[in-house]
PDB file of N, CA and C in Angstrom:
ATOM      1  N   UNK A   1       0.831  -1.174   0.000  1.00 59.00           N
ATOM      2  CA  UNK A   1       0.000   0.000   0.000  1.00 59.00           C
ATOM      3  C   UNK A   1       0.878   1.240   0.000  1.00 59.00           C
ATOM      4  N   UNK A   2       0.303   2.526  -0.418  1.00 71.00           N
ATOM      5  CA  UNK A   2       0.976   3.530  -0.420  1.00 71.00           C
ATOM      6  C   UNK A   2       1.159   4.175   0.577  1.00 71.00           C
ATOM      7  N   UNK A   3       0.627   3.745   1.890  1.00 74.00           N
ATOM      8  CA  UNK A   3       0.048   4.254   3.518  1.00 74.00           C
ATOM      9  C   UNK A   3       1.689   4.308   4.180  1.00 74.00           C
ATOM     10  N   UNK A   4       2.540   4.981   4.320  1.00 78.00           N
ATOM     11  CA  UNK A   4       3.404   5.251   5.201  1.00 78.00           C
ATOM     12  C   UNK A   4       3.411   4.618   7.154  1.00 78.00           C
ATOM     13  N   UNK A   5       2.305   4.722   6.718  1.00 78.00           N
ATOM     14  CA  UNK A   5       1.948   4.720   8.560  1.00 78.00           C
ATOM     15  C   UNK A   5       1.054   2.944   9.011  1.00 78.00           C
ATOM     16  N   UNK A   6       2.108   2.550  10.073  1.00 79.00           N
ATOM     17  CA  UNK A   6       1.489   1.179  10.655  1.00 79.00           C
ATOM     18  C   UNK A   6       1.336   1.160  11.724  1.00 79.00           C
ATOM     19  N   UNK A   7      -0.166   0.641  12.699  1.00 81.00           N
ATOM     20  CA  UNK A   7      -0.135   1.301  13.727  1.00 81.00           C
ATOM     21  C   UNK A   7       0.732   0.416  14.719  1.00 81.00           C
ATOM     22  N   UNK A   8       1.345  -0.840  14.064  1.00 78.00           N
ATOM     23  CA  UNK A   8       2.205  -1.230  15.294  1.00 78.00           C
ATOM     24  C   UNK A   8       3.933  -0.674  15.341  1.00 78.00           C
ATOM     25  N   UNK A   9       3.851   0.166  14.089  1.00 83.00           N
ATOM     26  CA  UNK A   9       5.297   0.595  14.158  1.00 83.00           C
ATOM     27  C   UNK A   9       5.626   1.177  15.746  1.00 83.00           C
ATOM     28  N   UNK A  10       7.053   0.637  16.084  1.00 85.00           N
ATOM     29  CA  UNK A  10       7.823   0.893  17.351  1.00 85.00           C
ATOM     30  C   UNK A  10       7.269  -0.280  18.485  1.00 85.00           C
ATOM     31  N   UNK A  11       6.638  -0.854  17.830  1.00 87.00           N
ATOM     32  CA  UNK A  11       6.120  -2.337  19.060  1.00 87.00           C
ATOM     33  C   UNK A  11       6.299  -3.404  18.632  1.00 87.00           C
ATOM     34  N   UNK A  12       7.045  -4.122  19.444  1.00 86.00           N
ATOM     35  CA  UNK A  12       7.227  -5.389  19.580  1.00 86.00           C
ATOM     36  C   UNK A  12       6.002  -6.367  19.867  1.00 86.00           C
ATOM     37  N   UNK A  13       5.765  -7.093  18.462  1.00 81.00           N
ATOM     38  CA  UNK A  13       4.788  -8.140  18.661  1.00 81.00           C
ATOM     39  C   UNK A  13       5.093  -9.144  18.430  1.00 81.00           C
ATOM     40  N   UNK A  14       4.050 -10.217  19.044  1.00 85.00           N
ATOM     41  CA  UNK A  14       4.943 -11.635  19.190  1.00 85.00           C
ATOM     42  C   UNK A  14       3.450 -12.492  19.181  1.00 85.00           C
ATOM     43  N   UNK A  15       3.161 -13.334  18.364  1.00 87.00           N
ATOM     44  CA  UNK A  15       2.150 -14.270  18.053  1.00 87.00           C
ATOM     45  C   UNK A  15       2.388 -15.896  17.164  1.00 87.00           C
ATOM     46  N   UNK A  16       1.247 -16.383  17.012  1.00 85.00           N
ATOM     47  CA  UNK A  16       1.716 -17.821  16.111  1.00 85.00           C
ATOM     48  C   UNK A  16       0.308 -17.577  15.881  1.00 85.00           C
ATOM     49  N   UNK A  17       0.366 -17.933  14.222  1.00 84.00           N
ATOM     50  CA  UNK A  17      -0.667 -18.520  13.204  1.00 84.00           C
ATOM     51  C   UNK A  17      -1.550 -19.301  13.961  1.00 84.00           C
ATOM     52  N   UNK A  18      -2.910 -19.179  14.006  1.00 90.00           N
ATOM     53  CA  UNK A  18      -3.923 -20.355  14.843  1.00 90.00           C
ATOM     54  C   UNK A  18      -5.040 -20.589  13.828  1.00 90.00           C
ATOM     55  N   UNK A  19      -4.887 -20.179  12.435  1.00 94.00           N
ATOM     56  CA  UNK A  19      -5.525 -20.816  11.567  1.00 94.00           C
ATOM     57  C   UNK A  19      -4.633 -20.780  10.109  1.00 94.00           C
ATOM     58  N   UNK A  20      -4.812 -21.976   8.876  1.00 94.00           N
ATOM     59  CA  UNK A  20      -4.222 -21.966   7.808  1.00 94.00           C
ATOM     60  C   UNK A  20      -5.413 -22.144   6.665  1.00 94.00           C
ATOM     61  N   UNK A  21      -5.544 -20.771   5.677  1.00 94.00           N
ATOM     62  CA  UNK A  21      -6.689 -21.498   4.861  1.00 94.00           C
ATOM     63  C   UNK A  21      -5.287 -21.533   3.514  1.00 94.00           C
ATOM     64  N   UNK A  22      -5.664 -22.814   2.770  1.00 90.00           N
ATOM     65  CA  UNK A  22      -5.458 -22.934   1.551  1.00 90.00           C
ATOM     66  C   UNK A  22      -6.194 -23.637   0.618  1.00 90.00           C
ATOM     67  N   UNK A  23      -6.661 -22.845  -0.711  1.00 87.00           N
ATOM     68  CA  UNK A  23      -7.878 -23.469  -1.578  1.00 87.00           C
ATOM     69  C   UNK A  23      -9.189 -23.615  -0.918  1.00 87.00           C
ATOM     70  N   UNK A  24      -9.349 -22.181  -0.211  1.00 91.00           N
ATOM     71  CA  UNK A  24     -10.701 -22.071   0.200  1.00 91.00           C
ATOM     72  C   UNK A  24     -10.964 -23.104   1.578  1.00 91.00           C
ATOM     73  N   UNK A  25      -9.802 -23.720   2.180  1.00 92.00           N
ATOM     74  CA  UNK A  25      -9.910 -24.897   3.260  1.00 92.00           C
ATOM     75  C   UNK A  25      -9.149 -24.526   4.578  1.00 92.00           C
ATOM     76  N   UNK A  26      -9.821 -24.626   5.514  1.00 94.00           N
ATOM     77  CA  UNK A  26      -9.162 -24.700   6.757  1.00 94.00           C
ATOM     78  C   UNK A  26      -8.060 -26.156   6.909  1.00 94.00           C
ATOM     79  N   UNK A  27      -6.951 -26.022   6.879  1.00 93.00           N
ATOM     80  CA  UNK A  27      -6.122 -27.279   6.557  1.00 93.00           C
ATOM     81  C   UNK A  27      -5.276 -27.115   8.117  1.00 93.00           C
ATOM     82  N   UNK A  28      -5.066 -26.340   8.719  1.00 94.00           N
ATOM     83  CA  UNK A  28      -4.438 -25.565  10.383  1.00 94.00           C
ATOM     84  C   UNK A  28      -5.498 -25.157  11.295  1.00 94.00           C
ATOM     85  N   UNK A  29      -5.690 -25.518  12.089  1.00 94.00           N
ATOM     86  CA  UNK A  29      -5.959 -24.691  12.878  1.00 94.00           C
ATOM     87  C   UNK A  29      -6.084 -25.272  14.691  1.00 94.00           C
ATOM     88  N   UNK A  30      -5.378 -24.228  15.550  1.00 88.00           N
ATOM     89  CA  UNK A  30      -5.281 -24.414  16.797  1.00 88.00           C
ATOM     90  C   UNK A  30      -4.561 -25.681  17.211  1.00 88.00           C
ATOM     91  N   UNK A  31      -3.490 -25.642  16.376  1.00 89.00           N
ATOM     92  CA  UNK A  31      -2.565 -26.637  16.655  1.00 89.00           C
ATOM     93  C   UNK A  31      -2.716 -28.101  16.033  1.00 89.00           C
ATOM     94  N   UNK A  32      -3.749 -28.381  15.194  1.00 92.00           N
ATOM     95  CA  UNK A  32      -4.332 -29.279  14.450  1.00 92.00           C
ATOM     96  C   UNK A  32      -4.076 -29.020  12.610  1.00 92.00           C
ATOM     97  N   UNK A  33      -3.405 -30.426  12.592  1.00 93.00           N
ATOM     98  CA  UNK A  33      -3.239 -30.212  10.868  1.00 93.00           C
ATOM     99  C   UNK A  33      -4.640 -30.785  10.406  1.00 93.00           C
ATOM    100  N   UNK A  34      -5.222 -30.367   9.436  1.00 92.00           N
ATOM    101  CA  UNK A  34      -6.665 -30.771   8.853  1.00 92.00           C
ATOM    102  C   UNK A  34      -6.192 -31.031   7.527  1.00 92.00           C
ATOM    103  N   UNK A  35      -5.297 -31.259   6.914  1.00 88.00           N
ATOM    104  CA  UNK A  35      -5.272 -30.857   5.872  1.00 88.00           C
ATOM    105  C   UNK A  35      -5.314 -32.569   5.506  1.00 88.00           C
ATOM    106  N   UNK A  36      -5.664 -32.663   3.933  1.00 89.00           N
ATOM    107  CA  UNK A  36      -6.278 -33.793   3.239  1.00 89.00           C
ATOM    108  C   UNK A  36      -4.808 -34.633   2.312  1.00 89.00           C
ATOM    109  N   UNK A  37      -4.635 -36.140   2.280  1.00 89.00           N
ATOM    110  CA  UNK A  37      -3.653 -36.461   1.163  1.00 89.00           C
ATOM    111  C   UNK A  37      -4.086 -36.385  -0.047  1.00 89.00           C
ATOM    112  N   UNK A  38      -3.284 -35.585  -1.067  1.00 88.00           N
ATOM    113  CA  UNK A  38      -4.158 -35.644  -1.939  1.00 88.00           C
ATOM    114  C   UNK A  38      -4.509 -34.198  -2.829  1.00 88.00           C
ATOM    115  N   UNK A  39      -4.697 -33.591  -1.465  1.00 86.00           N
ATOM    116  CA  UNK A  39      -5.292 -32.440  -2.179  1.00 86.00           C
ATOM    117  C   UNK A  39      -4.419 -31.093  -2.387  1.00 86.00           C
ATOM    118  N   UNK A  40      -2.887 -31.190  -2.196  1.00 84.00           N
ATOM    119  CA  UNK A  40      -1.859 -30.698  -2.340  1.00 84.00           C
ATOM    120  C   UNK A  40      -1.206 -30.371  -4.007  1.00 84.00           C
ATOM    121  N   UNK A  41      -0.712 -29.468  -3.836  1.00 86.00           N
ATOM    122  CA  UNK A  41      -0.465 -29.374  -5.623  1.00 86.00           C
ATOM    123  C   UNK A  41       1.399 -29.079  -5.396  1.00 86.00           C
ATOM    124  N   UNK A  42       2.352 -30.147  -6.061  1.00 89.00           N
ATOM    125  CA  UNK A  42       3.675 -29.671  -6.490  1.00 89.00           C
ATOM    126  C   UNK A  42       3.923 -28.409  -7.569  1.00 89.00           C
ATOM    127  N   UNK A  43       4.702 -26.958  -6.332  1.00 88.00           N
ATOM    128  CA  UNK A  43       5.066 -26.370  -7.607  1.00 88.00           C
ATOM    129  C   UNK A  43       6.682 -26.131  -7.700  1.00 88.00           C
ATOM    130  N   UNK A  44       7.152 -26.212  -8.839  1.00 90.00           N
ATOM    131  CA  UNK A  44       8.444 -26.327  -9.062  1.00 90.00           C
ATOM    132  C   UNK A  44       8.814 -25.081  -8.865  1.00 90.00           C
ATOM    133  N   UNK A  45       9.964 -25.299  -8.267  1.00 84.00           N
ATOM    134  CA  UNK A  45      10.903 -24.039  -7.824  1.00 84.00           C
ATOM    135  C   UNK A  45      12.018 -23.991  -8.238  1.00 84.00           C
ATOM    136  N   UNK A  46      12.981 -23.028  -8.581  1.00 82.00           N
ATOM    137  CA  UNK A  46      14.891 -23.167  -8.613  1.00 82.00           C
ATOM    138  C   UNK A  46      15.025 -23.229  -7.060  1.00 82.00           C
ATOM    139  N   UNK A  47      15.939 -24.385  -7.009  1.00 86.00           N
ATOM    140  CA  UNK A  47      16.952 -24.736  -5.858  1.00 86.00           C
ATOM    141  C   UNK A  47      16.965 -23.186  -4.954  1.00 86.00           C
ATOM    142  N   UNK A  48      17.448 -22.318  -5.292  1.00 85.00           N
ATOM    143  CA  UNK A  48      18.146 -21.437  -4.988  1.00 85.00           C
ATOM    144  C   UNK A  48      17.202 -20.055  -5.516  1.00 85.00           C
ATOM    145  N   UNK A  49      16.130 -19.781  -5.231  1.00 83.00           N
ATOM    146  CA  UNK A  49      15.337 -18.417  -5.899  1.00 83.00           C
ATOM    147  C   UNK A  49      15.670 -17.006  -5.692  1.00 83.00           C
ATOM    148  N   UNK A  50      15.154 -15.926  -6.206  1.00 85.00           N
ATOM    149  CA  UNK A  50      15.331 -14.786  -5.704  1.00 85.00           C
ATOM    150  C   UNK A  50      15.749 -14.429  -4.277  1.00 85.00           C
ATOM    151  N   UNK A  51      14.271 -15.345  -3.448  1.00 86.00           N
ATOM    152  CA  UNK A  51      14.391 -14.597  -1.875  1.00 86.00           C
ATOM    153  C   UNK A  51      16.056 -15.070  -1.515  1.00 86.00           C
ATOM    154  N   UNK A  52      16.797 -15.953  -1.818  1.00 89.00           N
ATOM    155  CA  UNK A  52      18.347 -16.081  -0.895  1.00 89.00           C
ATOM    156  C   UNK A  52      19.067 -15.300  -1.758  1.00 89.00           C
ATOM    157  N   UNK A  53      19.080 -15.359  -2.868  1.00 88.00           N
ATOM    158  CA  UNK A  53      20.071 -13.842  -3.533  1.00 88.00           C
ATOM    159  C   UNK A  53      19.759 -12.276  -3.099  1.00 88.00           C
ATOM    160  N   UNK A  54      18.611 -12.258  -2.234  1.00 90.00           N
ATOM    161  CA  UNK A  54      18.101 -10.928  -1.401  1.00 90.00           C
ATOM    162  C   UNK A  54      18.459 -11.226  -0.508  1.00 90.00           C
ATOM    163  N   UNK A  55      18.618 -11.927   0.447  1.00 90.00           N
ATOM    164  CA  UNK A  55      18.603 -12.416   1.811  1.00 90.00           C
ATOM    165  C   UNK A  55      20.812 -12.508   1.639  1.00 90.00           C
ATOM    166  N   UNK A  56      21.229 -13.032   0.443  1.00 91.00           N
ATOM    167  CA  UNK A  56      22.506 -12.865   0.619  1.00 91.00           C
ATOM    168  C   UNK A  56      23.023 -11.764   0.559  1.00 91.00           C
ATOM    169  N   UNK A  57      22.527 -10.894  -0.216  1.00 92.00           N
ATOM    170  CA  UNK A  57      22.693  -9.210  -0.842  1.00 92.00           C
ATOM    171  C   UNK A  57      22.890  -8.655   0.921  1.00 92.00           C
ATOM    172  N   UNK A  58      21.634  -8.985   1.567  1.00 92.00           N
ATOM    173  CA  UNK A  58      21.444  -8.093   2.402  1.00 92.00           C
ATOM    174  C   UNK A  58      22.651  -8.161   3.805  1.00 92.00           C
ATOM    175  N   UNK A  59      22.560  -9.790   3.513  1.00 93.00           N
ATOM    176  CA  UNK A  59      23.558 -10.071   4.861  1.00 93.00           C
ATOM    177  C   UNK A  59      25.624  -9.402   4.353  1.00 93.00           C
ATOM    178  N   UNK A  60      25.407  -9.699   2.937  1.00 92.00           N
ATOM    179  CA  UNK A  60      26.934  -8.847   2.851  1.00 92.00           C
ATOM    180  C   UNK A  60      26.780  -7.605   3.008  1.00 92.00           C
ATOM    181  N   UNK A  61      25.472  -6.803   2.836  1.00 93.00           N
ATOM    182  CA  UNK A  61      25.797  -5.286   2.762  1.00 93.00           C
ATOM    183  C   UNK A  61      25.548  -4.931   4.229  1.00 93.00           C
ATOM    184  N   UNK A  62      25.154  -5.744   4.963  1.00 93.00           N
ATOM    185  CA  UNK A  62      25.524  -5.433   7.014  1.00 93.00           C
ATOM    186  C   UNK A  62      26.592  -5.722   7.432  1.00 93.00           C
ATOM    187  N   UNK A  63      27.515  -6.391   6.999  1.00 91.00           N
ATOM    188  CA  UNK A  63      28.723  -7.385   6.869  1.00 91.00           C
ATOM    189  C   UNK A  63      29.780  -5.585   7.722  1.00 91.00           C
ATOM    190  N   UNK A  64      30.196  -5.635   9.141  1.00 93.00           N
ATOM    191  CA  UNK A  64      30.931  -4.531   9.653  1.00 93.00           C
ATOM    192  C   UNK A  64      31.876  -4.295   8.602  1.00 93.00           C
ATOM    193  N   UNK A  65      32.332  -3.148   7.981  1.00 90.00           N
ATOM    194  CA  UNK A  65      33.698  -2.885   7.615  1.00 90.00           C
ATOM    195  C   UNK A  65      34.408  -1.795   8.336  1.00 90.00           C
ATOM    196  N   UNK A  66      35.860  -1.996   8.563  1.00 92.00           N
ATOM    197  CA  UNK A  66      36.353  -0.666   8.348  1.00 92.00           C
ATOM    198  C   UNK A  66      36.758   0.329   8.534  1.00 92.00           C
ATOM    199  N   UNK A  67      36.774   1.729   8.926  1.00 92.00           N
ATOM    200  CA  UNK A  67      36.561   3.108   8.617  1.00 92.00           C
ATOM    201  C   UNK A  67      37.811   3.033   8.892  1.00 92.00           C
ATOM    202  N   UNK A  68      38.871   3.646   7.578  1.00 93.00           N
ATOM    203  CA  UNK A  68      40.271   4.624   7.846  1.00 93.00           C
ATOM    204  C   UNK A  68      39.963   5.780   8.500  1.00 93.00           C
ATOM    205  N   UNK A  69      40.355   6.062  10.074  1.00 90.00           N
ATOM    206  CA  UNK A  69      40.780   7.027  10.554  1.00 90.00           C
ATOM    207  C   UNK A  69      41.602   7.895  10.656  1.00 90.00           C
TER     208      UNK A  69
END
């Protein structure tokens, strides 16, 4: 969204998922798997996708260096 503003910005929140819908189905919930054999779909992925070439980007560019004084 274009909204700048979140109202939990500056708070620390801390929760766990207590329901999972997928394909219109409650398949999670309250600590219970519901989910069906069967009714799962394989989707192919690269080994290695975008999110870890972001996730590597990010961890070298925090990576301490430095400063000539």
């Amino acid at each position: 969204s274009k909204n700048d503003f979140n109202i939990f910005e500056g708070r620390t929140v801390r929760g766990i998922p207590s329901h999972t819908i997928s394909q219109g189905r409650v398949v999670f919930a309250r600590g219970e798997l519901r989910a069906e054999a069967g009714t799962g779909r394989y989707l192919k992925r690269p080994p290695f996708g975008p999110q870890f070439e972001a996730a590597a980007k990010r961890s070298a560019d925090l990576t301490p260096t430095a400063v000539a004084r």
